[in-house]
GROMACS .gro file of C-alpha atoms in nm:
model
  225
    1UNK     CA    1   1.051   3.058  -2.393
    2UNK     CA    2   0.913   3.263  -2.103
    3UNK     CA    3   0.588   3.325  -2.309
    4UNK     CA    4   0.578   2.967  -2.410
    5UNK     CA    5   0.571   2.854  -2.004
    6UNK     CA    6   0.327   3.101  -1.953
    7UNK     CA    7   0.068   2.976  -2.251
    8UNK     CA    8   0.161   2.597  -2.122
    9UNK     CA    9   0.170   2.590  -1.761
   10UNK     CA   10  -0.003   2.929  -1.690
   11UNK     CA   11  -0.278   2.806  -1.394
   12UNK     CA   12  -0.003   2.631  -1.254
   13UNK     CA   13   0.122   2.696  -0.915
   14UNK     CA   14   0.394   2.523  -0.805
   15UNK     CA   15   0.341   2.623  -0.376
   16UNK     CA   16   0.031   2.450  -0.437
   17UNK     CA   17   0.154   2.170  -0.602
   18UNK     CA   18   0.461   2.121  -0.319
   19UNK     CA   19   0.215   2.107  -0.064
   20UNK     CA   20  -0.012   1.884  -0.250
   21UNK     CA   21   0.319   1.647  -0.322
   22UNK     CA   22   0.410   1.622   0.044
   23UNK     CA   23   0.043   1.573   0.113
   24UNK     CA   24   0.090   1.264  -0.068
   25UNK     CA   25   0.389   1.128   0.041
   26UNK     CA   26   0.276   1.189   0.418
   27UNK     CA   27  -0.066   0.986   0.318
   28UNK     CA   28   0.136   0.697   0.200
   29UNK     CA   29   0.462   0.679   0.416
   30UNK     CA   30   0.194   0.711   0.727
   31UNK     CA   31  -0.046   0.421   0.536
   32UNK     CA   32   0.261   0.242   0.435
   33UNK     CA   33   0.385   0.207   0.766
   34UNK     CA   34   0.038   0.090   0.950
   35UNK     CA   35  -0.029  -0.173   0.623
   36UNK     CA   36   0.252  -0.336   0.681
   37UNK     CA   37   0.204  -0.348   1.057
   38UNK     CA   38  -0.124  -0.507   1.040
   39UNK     CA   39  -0.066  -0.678   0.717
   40UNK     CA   40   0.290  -0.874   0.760
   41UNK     CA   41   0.093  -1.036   1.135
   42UNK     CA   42  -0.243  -1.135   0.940
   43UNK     CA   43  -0.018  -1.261   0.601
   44UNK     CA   44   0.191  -1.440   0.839
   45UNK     CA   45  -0.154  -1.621   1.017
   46UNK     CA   46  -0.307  -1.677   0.693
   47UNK     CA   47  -0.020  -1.873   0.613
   48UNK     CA   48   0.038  -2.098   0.910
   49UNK     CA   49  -0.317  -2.185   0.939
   50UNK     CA   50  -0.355  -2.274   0.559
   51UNK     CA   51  -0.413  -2.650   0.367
   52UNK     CA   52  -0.115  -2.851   0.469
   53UNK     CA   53   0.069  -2.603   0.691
   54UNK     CA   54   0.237  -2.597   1.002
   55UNK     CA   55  -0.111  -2.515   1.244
   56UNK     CA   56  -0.344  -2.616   0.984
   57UNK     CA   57  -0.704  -2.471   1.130
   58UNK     CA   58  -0.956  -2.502   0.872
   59UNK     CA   59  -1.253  -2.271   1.025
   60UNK     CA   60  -1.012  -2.038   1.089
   61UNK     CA   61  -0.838  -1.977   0.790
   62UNK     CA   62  -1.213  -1.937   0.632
   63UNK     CA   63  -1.288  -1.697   0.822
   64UNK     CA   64  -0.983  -1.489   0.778
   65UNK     CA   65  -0.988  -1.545   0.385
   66UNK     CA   66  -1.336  -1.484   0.385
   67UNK     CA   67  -1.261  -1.083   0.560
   68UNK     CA   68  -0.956  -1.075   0.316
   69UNK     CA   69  -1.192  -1.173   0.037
   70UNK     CA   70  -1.410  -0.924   0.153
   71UNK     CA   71  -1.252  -0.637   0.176
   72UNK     CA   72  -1.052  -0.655  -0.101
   73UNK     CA   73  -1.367  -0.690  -0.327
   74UNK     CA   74  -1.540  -0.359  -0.235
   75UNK     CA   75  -1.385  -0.088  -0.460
   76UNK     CA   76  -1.185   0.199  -0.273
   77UNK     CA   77  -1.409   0.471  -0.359
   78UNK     CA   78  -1.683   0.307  -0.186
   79UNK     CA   79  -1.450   0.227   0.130
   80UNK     CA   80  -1.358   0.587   0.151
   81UNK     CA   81  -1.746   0.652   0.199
   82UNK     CA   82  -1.858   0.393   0.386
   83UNK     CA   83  -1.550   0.455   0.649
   84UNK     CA   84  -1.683   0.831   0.681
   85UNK     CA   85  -1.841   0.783   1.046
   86UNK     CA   86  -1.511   0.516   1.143
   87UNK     CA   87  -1.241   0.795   1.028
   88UNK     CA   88  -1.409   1.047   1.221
   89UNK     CA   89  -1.448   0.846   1.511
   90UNK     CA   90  -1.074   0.739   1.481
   91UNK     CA   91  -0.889   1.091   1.372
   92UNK     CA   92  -1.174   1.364   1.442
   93UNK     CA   93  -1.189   1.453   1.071
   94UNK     CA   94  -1.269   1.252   0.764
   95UNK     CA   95  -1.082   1.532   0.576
   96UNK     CA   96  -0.664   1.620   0.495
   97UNK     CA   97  -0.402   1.379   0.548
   98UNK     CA   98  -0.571   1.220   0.891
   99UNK     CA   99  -0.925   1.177   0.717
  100UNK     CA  100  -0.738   0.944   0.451
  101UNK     CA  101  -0.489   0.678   0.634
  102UNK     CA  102  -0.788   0.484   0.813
  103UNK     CA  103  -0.916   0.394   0.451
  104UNK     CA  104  -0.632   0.363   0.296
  105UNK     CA  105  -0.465   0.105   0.588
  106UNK     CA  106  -0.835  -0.083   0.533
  107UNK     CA  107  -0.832  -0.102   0.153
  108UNK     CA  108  -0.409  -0.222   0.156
  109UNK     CA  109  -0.408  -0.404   0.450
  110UNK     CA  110  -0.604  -0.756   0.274
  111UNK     CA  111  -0.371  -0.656  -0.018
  112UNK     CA  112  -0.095  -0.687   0.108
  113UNK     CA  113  -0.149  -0.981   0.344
  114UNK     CA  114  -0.290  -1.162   0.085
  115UNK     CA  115   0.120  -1.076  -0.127
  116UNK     CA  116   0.304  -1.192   0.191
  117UNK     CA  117   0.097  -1.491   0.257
  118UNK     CA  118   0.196  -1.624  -0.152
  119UNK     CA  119   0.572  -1.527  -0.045
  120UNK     CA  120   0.546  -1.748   0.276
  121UNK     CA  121   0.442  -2.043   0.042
  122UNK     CA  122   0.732  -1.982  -0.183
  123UNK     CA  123   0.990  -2.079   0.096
  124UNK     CA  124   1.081  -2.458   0.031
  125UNK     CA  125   0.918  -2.688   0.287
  126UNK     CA  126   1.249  -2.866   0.351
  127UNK     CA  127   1.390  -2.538   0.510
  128UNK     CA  128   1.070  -2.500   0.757
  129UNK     CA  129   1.093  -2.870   0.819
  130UNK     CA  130   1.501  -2.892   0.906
  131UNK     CA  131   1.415  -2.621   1.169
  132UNK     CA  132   1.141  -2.779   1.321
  133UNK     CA  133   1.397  -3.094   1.334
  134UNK     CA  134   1.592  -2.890   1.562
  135UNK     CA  135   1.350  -2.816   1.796
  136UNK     CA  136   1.248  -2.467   1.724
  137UNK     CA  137   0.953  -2.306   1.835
  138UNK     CA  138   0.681  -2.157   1.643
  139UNK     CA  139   0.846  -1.789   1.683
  140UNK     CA  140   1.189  -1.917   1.622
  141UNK     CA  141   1.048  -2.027   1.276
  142UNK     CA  142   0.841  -1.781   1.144
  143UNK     CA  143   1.120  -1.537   1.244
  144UNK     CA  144   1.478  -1.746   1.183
  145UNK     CA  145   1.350  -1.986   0.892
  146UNK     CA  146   1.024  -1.799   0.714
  147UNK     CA  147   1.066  -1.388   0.689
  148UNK     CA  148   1.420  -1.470   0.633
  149UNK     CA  149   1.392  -1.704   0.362
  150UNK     CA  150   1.084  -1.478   0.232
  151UNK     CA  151   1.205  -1.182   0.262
  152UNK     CA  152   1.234  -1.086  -0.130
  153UNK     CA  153   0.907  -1.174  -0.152
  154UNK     CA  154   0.817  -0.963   0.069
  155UNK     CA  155   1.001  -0.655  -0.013
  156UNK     CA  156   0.858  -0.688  -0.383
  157UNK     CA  157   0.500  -0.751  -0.174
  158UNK     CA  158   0.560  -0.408  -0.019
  159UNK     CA  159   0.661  -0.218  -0.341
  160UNK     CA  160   0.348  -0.324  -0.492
  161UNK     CA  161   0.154  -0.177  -0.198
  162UNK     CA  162   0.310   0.111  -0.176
  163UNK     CA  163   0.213   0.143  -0.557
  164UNK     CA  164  -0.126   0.057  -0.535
  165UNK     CA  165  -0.144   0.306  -0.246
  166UNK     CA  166  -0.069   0.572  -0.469
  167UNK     CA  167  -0.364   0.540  -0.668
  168UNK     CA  168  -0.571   0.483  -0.339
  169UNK     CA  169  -0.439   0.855  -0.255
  170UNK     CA  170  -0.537   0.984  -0.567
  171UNK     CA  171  -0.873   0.843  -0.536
  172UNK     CA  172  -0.857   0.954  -0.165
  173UNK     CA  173  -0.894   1.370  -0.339
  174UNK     CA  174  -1.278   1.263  -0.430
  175UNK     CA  175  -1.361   1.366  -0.066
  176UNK     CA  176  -1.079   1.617  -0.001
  177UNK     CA  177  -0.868   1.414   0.142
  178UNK     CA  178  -0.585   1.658  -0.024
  179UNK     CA  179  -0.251   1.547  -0.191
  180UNK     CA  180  -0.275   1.516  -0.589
  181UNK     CA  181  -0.544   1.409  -0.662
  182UNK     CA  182  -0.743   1.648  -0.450
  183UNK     CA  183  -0.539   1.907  -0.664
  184UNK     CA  184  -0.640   1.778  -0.988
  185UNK     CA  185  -0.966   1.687  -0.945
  186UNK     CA  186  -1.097   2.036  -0.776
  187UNK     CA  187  -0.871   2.219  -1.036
  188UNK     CA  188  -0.745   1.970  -1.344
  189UNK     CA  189  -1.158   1.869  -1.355
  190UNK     CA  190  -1.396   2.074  -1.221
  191UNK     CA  191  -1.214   2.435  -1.318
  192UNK     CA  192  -1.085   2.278  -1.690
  193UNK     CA  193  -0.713   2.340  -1.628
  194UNK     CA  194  -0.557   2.065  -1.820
  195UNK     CA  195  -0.192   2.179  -1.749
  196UNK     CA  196  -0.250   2.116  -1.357
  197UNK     CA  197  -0.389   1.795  -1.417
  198UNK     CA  198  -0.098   1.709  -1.643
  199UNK     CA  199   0.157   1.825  -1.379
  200UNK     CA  200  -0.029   1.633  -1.090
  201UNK     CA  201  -0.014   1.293  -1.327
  202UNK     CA  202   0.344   1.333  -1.443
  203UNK     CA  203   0.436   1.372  -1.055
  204UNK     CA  204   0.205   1.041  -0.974
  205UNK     CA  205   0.395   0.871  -1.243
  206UNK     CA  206   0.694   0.965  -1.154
  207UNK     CA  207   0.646   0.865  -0.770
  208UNK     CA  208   0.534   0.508  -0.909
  209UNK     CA  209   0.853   0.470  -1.113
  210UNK     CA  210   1.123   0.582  -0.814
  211UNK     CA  211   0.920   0.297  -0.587
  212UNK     CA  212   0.907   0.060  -0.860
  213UNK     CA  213   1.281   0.160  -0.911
  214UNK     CA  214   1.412   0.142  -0.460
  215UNK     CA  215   1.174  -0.196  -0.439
  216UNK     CA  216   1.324  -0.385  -0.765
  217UNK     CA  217   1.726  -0.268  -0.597
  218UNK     CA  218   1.578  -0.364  -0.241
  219UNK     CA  219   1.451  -0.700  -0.334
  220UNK     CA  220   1.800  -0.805  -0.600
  221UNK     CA  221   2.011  -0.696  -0.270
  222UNK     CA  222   1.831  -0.924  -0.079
  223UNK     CA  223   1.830  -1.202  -0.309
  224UNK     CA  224   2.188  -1.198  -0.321
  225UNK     CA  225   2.211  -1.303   0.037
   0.00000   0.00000   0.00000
């Protein structure tokens, strides 16, 4: 058995692969957190000023679908590249954990505003209508009649983000931003050890399947209510 690991997993090692697993979760727990900061506000404004909504504004919702549009268009890898100077501007580096949130909160922020903006439009009308019958202000309904009311949506929004993130890490190794896919493209690819770039994709899938997994629980709990 022992010689059997050793044939198998022999360029393996697993200090490098911890640190290279919590580089990853750091990179999306800190990316995670600022995307749905930034996202959930602009989501929220993309909705209200649509077609037929509560502050309809026409040029403005163009312009902020049109930056959405944008930006979700232009494949990561590219972000990462063009957002060299702007990360090092923002953290000091463009390298390691720091180097990577900027583009990753860039490339998931459109994402996900664009997810929580088609939750908002899944809340029935007659709900946001009822509490403007009572009198309520514009923060008194986005926050006691629309998150509410959208908030599976949302929580399955954010699952899918954090997902997608995980890839975005990945691709975030290209220029050594560290975490997994740093590990498995400077060893799994360039050095030709196919049992560290096995490891480094079972642990990616695995990741994917436990937030699949906590967001499907998160968003039947909430459903419930």
């Amino acid at each position: 058995m022992e010689a059997l690991y050793e044939s198998l997993l022999c360029n393996v090692d697993w200090y490098d692969i911890w640190l290279a697993t919590l580089d990853t979760l750091l990179m999306l727990g800190g990316s995670l957190l600022f995307t749905i900061l930034l996202g959930l506000p602009l989501g929220v404004l993309l909705f209200l000023a649509g077609p037929r909504q509560l502050f309809e504004n026409r040029p403005l919702y163009a312009l902020l679908s049109f930056v959405v549009n944008v930006l979700r268009s232009l494949p990561f890898i590219i972000l990462l590249i063009v957002m060299i100077p702007i990360t090092v501007t923002i953290t000091g580096t463009s390298l390691g954990v720091a180097g990577a949130i900027p583009p990753l909160v860039v490339g998931a922020t459109p994402f996900f505003a664009r997810l929580v903006e088609t939750a908002l439009r899944e809340v029935d009308r007659g709900i946001i209508e009822a509490t403007q019958a009572m009198g309520a202000s514009t923060r008194q309904i986005v926050f006691n009649a629309l998150l509410p009311e959208a908030r599976p949506g949302i929580i399955a929004a954010v699952t899918v983000t954090a997902i997608t993130l995980v890839s975005y890490t990945a691709m975030a190794g290209v220029v050594g931003a560290g975490g997994l896919g740093d590990l498995a493209i400077r060893y799994g690819y360039q050095r030709f050890q196919t049992d560290v770039m096995v490891v480094t994709v079972i642990l990616l899938l695995v990741l994917v399947q436990v937030l699949q997994s906590v967001g499907d629980k998160l968003v039947v709990h909430f459903s419930r209510k």
